XYZ file of C-alpha atoms in Angstrom:
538
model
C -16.987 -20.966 -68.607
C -19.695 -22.596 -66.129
C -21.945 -24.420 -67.534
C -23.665 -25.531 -64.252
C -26.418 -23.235 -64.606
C -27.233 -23.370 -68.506
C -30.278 -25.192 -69.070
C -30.047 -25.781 -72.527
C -27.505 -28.396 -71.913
C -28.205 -31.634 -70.329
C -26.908 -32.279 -66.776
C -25.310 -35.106 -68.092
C -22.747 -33.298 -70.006
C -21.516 -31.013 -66.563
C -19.026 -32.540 -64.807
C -20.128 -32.756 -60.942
C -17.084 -31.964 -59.338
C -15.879 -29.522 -61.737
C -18.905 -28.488 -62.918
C -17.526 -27.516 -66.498
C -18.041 -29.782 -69.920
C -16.686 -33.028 -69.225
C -12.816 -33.688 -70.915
C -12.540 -37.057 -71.172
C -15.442 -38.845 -69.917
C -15.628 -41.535 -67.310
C -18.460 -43.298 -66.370
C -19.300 -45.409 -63.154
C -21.657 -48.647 -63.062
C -24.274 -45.774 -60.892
C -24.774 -43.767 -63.834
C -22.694 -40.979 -63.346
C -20.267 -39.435 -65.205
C -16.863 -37.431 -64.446
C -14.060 -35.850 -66.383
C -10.753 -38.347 -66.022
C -8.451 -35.968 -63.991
C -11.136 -35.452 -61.347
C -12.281 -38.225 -60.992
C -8.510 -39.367 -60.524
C -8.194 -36.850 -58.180
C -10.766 -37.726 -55.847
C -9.828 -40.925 -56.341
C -7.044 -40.693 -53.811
C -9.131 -38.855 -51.231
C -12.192 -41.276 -50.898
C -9.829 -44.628 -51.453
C -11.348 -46.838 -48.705
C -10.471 -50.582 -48.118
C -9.288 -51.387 -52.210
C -12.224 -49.610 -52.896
C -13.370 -45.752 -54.103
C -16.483 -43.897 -53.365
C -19.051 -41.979 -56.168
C -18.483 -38.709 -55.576
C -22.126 -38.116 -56.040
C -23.860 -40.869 -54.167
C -21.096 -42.204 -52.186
C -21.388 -45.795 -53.859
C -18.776 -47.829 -53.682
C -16.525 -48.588 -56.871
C -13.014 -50.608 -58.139
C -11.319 -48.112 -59.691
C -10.386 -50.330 -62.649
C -14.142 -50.645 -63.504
C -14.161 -46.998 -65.065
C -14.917 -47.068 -68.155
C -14.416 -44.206 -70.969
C -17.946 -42.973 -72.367
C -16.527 -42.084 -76.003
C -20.840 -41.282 -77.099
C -21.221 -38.726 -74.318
C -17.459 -37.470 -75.217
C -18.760 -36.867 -79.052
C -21.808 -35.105 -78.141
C -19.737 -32.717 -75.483
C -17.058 -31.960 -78.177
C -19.784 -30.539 -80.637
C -21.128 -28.602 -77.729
C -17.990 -27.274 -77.171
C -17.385 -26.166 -80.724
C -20.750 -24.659 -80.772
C -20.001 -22.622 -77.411
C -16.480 -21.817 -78.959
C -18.204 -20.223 -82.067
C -20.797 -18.508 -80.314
C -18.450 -16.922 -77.624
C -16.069 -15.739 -80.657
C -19.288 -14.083 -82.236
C -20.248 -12.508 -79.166
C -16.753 -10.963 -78.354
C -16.723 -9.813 -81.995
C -19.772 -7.994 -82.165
C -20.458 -4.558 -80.728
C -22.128 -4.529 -77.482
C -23.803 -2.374 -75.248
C -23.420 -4.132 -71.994
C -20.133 -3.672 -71.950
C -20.346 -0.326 -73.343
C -18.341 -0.716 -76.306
C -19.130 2.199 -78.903
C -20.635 1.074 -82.061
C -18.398 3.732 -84.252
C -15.348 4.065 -82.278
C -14.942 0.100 -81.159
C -14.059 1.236 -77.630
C -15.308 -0.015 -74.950
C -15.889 2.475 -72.100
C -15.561 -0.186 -69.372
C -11.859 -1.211 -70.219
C -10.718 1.182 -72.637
C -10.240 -1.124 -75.839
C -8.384 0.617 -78.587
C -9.378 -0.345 -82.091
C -6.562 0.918 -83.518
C -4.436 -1.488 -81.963
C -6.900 -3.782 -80.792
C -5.561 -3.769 -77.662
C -6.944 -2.551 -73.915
C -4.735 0.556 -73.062
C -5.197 -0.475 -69.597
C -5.075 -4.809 -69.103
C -3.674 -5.121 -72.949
C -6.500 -7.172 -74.105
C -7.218 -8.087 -77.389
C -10.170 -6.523 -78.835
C -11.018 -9.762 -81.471
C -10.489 -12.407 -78.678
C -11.257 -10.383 -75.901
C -8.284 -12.135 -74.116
C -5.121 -10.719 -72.236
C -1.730 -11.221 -74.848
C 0.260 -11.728 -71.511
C -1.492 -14.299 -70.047
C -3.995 -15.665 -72.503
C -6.907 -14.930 -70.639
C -9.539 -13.204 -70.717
C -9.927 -10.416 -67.762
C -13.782 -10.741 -67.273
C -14.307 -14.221 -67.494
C -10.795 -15.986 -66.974
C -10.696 -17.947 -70.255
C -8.555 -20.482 -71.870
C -6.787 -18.841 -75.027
C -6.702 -22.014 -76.762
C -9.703 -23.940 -75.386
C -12.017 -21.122 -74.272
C -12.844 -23.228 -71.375
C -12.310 -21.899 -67.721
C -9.354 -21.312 -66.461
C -10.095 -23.309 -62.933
C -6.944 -25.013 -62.504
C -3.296 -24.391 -61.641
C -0.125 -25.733 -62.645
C 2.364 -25.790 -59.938
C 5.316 -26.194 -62.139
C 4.684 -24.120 -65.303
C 2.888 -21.273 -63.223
C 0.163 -21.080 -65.538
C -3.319 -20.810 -65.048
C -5.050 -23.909 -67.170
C -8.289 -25.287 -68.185
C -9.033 -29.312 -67.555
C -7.925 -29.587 -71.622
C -4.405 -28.354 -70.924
C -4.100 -30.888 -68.584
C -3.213 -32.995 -71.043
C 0.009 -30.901 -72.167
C 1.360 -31.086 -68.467
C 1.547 -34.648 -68.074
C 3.169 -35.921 -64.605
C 2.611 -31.379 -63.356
C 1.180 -30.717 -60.071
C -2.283 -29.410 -61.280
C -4.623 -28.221 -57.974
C -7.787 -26.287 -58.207
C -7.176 -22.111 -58.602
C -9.050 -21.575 -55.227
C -7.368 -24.059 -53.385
C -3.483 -22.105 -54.816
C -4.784 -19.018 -54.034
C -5.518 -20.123 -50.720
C -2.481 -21.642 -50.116
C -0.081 -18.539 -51.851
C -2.598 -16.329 -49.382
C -1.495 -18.059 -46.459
C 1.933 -18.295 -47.128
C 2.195 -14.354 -48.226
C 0.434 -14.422 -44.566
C 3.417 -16.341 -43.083
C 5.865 -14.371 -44.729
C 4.603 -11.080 -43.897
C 4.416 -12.050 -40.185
C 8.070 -13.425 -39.981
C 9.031 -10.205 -42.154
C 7.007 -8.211 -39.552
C 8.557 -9.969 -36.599
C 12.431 -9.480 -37.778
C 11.234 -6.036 -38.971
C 10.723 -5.471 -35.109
C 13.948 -6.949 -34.052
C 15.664 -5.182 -36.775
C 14.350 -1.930 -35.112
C 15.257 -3.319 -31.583
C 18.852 -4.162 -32.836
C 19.336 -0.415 -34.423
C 17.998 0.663 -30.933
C 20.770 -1.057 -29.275
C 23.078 -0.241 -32.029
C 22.803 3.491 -31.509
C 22.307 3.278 -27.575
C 26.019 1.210 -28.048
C 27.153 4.328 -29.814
C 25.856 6.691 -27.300
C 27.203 4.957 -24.504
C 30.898 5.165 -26.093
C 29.862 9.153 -27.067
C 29.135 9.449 -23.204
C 32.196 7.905 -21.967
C 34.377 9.807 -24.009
C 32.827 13.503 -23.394
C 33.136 11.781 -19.462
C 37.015 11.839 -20.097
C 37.048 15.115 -21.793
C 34.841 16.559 -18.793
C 37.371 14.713 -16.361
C 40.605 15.588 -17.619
C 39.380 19.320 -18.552
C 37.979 19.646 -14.678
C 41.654 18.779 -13.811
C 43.168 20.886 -15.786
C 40.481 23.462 -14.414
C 42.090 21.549 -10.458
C 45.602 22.780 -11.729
C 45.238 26.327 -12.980
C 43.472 27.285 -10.041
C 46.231 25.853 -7.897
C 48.587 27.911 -10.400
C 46.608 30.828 -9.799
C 46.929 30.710 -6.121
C 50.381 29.939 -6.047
C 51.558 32.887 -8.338
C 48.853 34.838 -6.445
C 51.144 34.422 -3.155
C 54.371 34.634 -5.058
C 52.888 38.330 -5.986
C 52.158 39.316 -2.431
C 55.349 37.964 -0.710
C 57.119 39.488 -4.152
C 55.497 43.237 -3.849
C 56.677 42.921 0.114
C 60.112 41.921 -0.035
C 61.027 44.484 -2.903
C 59.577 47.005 -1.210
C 62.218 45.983 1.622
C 64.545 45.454 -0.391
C 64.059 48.879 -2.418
C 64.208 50.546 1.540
C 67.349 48.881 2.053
C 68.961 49.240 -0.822
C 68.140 53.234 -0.492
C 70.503 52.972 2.475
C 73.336 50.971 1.133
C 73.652 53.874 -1.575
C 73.267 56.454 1.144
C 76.147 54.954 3.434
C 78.343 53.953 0.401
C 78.279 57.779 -0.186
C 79.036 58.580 3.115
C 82.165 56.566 3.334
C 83.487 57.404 -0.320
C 83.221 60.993 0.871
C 85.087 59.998 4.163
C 88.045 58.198 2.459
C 88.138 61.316 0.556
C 88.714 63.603 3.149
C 91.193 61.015 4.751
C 92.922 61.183 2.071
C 93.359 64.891 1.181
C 94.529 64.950 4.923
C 97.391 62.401 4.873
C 98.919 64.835 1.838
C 98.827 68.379 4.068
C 101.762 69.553 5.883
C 103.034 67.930 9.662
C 101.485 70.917 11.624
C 98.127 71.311 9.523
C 97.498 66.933 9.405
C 97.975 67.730 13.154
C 95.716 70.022 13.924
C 92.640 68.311 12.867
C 93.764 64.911 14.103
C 91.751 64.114 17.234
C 88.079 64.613 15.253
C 89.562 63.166 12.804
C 90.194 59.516 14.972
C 87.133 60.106 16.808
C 85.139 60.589 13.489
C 86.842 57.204 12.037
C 86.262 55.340 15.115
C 82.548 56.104 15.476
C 81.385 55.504 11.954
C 80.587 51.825 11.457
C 78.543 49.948 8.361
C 74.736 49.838 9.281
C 73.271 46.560 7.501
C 70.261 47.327 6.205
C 67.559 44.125 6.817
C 67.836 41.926 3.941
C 65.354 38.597 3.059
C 66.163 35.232 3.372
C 68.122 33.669 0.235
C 65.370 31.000 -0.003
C 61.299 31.889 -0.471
C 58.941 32.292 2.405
C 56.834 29.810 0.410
C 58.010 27.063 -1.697
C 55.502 25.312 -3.783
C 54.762 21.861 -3.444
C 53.256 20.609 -6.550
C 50.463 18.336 -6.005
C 50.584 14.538 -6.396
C 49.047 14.005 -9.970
C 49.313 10.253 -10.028
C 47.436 10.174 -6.811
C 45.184 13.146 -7.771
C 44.330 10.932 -10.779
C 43.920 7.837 -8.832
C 41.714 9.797 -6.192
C 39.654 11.757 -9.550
C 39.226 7.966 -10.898
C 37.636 6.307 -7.756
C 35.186 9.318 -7.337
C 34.429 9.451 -11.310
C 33.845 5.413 -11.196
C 31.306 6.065 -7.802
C 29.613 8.834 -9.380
C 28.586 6.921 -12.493
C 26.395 5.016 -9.938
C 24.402 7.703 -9.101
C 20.885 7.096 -7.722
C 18.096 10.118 -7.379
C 17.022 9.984 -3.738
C 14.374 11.413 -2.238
C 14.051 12.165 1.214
C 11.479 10.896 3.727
C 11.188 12.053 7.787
C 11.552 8.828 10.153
C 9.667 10.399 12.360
C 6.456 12.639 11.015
C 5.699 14.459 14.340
C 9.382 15.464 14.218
C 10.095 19.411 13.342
C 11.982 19.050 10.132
C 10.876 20.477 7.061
C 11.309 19.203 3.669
C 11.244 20.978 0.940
C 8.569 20.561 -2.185
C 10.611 18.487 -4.497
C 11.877 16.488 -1.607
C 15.272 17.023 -2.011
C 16.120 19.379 0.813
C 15.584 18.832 4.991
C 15.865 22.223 7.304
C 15.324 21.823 10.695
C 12.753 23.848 12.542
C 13.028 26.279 15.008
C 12.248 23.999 17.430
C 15.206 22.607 17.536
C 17.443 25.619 16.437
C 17.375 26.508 20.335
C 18.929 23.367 21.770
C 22.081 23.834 23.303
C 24.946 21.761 21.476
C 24.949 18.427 22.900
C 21.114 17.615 23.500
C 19.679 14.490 24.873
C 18.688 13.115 21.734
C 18.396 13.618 17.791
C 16.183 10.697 16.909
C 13.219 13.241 16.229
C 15.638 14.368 12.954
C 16.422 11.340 11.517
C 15.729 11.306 7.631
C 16.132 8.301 5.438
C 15.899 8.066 1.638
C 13.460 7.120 -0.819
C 14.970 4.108 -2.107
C 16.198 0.831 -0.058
C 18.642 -1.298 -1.282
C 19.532 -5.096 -1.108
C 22.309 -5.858 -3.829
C 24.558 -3.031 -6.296
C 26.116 -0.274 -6.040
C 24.168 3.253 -5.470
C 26.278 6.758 -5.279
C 24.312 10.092 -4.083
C 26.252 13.701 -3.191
C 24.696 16.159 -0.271
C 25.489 19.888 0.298
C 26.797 20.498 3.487
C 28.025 24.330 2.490
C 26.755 26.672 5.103
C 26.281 23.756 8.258
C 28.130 23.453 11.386
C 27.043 20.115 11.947
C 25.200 17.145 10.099
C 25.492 13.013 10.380
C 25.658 11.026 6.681
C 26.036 7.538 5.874
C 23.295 4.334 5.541
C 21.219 2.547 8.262
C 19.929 -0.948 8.270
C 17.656 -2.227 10.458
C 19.169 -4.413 12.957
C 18.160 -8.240 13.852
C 17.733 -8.860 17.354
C 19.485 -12.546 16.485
C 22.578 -10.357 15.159
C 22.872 -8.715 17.772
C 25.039 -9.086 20.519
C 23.025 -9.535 24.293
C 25.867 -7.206 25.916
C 25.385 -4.435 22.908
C 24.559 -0.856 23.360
C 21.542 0.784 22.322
C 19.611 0.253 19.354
C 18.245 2.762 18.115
C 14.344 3.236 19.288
C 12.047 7.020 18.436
C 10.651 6.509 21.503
C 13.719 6.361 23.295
C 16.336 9.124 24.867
C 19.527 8.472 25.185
C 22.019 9.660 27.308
C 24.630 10.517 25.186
C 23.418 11.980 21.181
C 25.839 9.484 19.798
C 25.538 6.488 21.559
C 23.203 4.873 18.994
C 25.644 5.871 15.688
C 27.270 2.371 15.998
C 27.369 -0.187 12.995
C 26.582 -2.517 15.658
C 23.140 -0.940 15.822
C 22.681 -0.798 11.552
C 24.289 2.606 11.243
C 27.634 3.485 9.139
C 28.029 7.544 9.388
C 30.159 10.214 9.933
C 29.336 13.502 10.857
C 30.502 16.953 11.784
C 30.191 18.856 15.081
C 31.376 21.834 16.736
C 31.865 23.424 13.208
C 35.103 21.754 12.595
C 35.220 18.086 14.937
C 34.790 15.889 11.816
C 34.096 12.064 13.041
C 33.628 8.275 12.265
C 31.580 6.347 14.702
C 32.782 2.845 14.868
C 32.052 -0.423 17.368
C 33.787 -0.509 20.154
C 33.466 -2.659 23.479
C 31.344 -0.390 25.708
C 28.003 1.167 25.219
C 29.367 4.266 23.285
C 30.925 3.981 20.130
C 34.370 4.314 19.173
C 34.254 8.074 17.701
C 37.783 8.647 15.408
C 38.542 12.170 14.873
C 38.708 12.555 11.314
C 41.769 15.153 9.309
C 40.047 17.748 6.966
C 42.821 19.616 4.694
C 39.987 21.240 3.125
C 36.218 21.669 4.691
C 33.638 19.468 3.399
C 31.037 21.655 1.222
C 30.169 18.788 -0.704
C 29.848 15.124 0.733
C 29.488 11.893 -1.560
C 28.304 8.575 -0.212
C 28.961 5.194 -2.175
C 27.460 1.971 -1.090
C 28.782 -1.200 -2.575
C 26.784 -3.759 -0.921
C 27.969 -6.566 -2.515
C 31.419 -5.838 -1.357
C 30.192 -4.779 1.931
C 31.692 -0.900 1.820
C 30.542 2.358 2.337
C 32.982 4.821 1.296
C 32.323 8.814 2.166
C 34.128 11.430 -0.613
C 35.167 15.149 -0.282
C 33.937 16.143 -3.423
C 35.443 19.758 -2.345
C 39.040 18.255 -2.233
C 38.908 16.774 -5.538
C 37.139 13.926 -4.198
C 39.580 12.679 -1.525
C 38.283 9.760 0.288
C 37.334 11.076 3.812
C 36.658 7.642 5.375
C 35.413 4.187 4.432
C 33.894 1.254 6.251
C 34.579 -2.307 5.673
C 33.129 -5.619 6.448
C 29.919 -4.096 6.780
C 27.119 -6.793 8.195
C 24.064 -5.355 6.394
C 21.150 -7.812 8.234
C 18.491 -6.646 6.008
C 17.566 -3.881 3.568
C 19.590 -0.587 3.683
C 18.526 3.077 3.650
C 20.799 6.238 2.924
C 20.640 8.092 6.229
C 20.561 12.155 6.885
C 20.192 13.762 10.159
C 20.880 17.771 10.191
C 21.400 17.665 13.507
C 20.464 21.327 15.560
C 22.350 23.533 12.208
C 19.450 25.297 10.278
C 21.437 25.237 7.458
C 20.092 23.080 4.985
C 21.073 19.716 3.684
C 20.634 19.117 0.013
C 20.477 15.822 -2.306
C 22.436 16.931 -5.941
C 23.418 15.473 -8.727
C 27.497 15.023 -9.457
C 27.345 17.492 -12.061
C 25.919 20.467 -10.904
C-alpha cells in the first residue's frame, strides 16, 4: 500500500526511499528518518571516504551514529493496525466500484464466487480479497500477513515480500520488485535471442542434413542411371549382333537348302544306276553283252557334282566388347560430366555472319559463308567463345555436332606476348587473314581444339616447329554426333569425349600453359548445320 500520497498521515511516518510506513525506524542527526533495510541498502551505494550520504539531503553521516526512533516506531505501528482494520472492512463490505453485487456477492470485475469465496478466474479469496496461491492480492499486490506492499523480492525463497518479511529472510538476497523484473526481463531477452540464434542454426544444420541426404539419393540414382545405360550399351550391341547372325543365317540356309536339293537329286540318280548295274551283271553272256558299250560310256561320264557348301566357321564372329575398359571409359566420362557448366555462347566478332539462336545456346552460320569453297582464307569472322571464363576448377560442357561436316572445339586463352616465342607463328588477330585456315589453331597461340573437315578428316592441332601447326589425323570407330569437352585447369588438361561411342576419349592435351583466363571455343566453320550447347542428360 503507498502511503506517499495520503495526507492524513504525516510525512514523517513515509519512508523516503521506499515510500511505504517505516519498519523499523532509523533516524539521522538531519532529521530524517528511514526504514533499517533501506537505509542499509543505500548504505553501500553512497559509502564515500568512511563516511555515508542522507539520502535526502546528501549530508554526510557515520553509519554507526544511526540511531533507532522507537516513538516514531509506536505511532507507525498503530497506524498500521488502523490501516489493517480499515482495509479488512473495506474488502468485506459490498462495493460498487468494483462491481460486486449486493445479493449475489459477485463481483462482475473478477468473477468472485460466494459460494466458495473464491475468484473462478485468479482464485482469490472473497473475505481477504487475496490470491490463496500466492498470498496476494491481484489489484493491489498485498502482503497476506502484513497487508503492506508487496515491493520487494526475495532471490532465494522466490517470493514476493513486504519490508516486514524481511525480517523472516535473514542473510536472503532481497532487491526491489522493479529492479527483478527488470533483470528476469532482460535475461528472458538474452535467452530468447541465443534460443533464436541456435533456432537458426538448427534450421541451417537440418538444411545441410537433408541436402547430405540428397546428395547420397543423387549419387546412387547416378549409378542406377549408369549401370542401366550400360546395360541399355549391351543389348543394343546384342541386338545387332543376333540381327547379323539372322541375315547371314536366312542366306546360308537358303544355300544350303539349294544344295542339299541336289545332293538328294544325285544320290537318286546313282542308287538308280547301281541298280541297273546290277540287274545287268546277273543276265546271260550274250544279253550283258549287248548293252555293254552305253553301259561303260554311261559309267564313265557320270561323276559327283558338289553342290557349294559354306565355310565350317561364321562369316562373322562376335567380338564381345571390353567391359572392364568400357567401364573404365563410362567412369572417366560420368566423373567429367558431373562438372558440368551451362554455357552460353557469345560471337568474337559482332559484324561476323553467324547467327545465334534466342536462348543462346545454338550458332548457325549464315549464308554468307555457306558459299565458300572448302578451304577459305580465313575463319576468324566465326569464332564463338562462351559465356563463362575460367581461372582455376574443373568445367565439363557437351555440343551437338549431328548433321555437320565440319566444326573446330576446344578452349582459347589469350596469349602473352612475353610467353610467346619471337620465332612463333601467328597469333591469332580479327583483323588479320591468314594464309592457311589453320595456321592460327596452335596451343602456342592460346588455342587447344580439334576439329572435323572434309566430312570425315577428324584432327588435333598441336605445336610444332614451323609456322603451321602439327595437325594429327585422328581414328573415329564411330562418328562423333555428340562431342564433350573437360577442362581441368589445375591439372593443366583438356580432354575431348565421344559421347556417341560410349564416351571414348577422342584426344587429350597435356601440359597446357594457360597465360591468362580461358574461354570454351566454337567455330562452325562453312557447315550450316548447327552447333548446339546440351546438357549430359538429354
Amino acid at each position: 500500500m503507498d502511503f506517499s500520497s495520503q495526507g492524513s498521515i504525516n510525512e514523517e511516518m513515509i519512508c523516503c526511499i521506499c515510500q511505504q510506513l517505516l519498519t523499523e525506524p532509523m533516524s539521522l542527526h538531519c532529521g530524517h528518518n528511514f526504514c533499517q533495510l533501506c537505509i542499509a541498502a543505500t548504505e553501500s551505494e553512497s559509502f564515500f571516504g568512511g563516511q555515508c550520504r542522507c539520502p535526502v539531503c546528501q549530508s554526510t553521516y557515520d553509519p554507526w551514529h544511526l540511531m533507532p526512533n522507537k516513538e516514531l516506531d509506536n505511532i507507525v505501528k498503530k497506524i498500521r493496525e488502523v490501516n489493517m482494520w480499515s482495509h479488512q472492512q473495506q474488502r468485506s463490505d459490498l462495493c460498487e466500484q468494483h462491481g460486486l453485487c449486493e445479493q449475489q456477492g459477485l463481483c462482475e470485475q473478477h468473477g468472485l464466487c460466494e459460494q466458495q469465496g473464491l475468484c473462478e478466474q485468479h482464485g482469490l479469496c472473497e473475505q481477504h480479497g487475496l490470491c490463496e496461491q500466492h498470498g496476494l492480492c491481484e489489484q493491489h499486490g498485498l502482503c497476506e500477513q502484513h497487508g503492506e506492499n508487496c515491493h520487494l523480492f526475495c532471490k532465494e525463497d522466490g517470493k514476493a515480500i513486504c519490508s516486514l518479511c524481511v525480517q523472516e529472510h535473514p542473510g536472503h538476497q532481497i532487491s526491489l520488485m522493479e529492479e527483478v523484473v527488470k533483470e528476469c526481463q532482460e535475461k528472458l531477452e538474452a535467452a530468447l535471442d541465443r534460443l533464436t540464434q541456435e533456432q537458426q542454426e538448427v534450421e541451417e544444420l537440418e538444411a545441410v542434413i537433408n541436402e547430405e541426404r540428397a546428395t547420397w539419393k543423387t549419387e546412387r540414382e547416378r549409378i542406377w542411371k549408369g549401370f542401366d545405360e550400360m546395360r541399355d550399351i549391351l543389348d543394343r550391341e546384342k541386338q545387332m549382333e543376333l540381327q547379323k547372325l539372322r541375315e547371314d543365317e536366312v542366306h546360308v540356309l537358303d544355300n544350303l537348302a539349294v544344295a542339299n536339293d541336289q545332293v538328294v537329286q544325285q544320290r537318286q540318280s546313282m542308287r538308280e544306276f547301281i541298280s541297273y548295274l546290277q540287274h545287268h551283271m546277273c543276265e546271260s553272256s550274250i544279253d550283258m553283252l549287248q548293252d555293254m558299250i552305253n553301259t561303260f560310256k554311261r559309267s564313265e561320264v557320270w561323276t559327283l557334282k558338289k553342290p557349294k557348301i559354306v565355310s565350317k566357321k561364321l562369316k562373322s564372329t562376335l567380338r564381345f566388347p571390353d567391359l572392364p575398359w568400357m567401364l573404365q571409359v563410362f567412369k572417366e566420362l560420368a566423373e567429367a560430366q558431373s562438372y558440368w557448366v551451362d554455357l552460353m555462347l557469345n560471337p568474337l566478332n559482332t559484324l561476323s555472319d553467324i547467327i545465334i539462336s534466342e536462348d543462346r545456346r545454338q550458332v548457325t552460320v549464315g549464308n554468307y559463308f555457306m558459299f565458300w569453297n572448302v578451304y577459305p582464307c580465313d575463319f576468324s569472322a566465326l569464332d564463338v567463345l562462351g559465356s563463362q571464363n575460367f581461372s582455376s576448377g574443373k568445367y565439363y560442357w557437351e555440343v551437338d555436332v549431328s548433321k555437320k561436316i565440319a566444326w573446330i572445339l576446344g578452349v582459347y586463352s589469350k596469349t602473352s606476348n612475353l610467353n610467346r616465342k619471337k620465332t612463333s607463328g601467328f597469333v591469332f588477330n580479327p583483323d588479320v587473314n591468314y594464309l592457311n585456315a589453320y595456321s592460327r589453331f596452335r596451343p602456342e597461340n592460346g588455342y587447344w581444339v580439334v576439329g572435323l573437315q572434309n566430312e570425315s578428316e577428324y584432327n588435333a592441332f598441336e605445336d610444332s616447329s614451323t609456322s603451321d601447326p602439327k595437325v594429327l589425323t585422328l581414328s573415329m570407330f564411330v562418328p562423333p554426333c555428340r562431342v564433350g569437352v573437360f577442362l581441368d585447369y589445375e591439372a593443366r588438361t583438356v580432354s575431348f569425349f565421344n559421347v556417341t561411342n560410349h564416351g571414348s576419349l577422342i584426344y587429350k592435351f597435356s601440359k597446357c600453359h594457360f597465360s591468362q583466363t580461358v574461354y570454351p571455343y566454337f567455330n562452325p566453320w562453312n557447315c550450316p548445320a548447327p552447333m548446339t550447347l546440351c546438357p549430359p542428360s538429354s
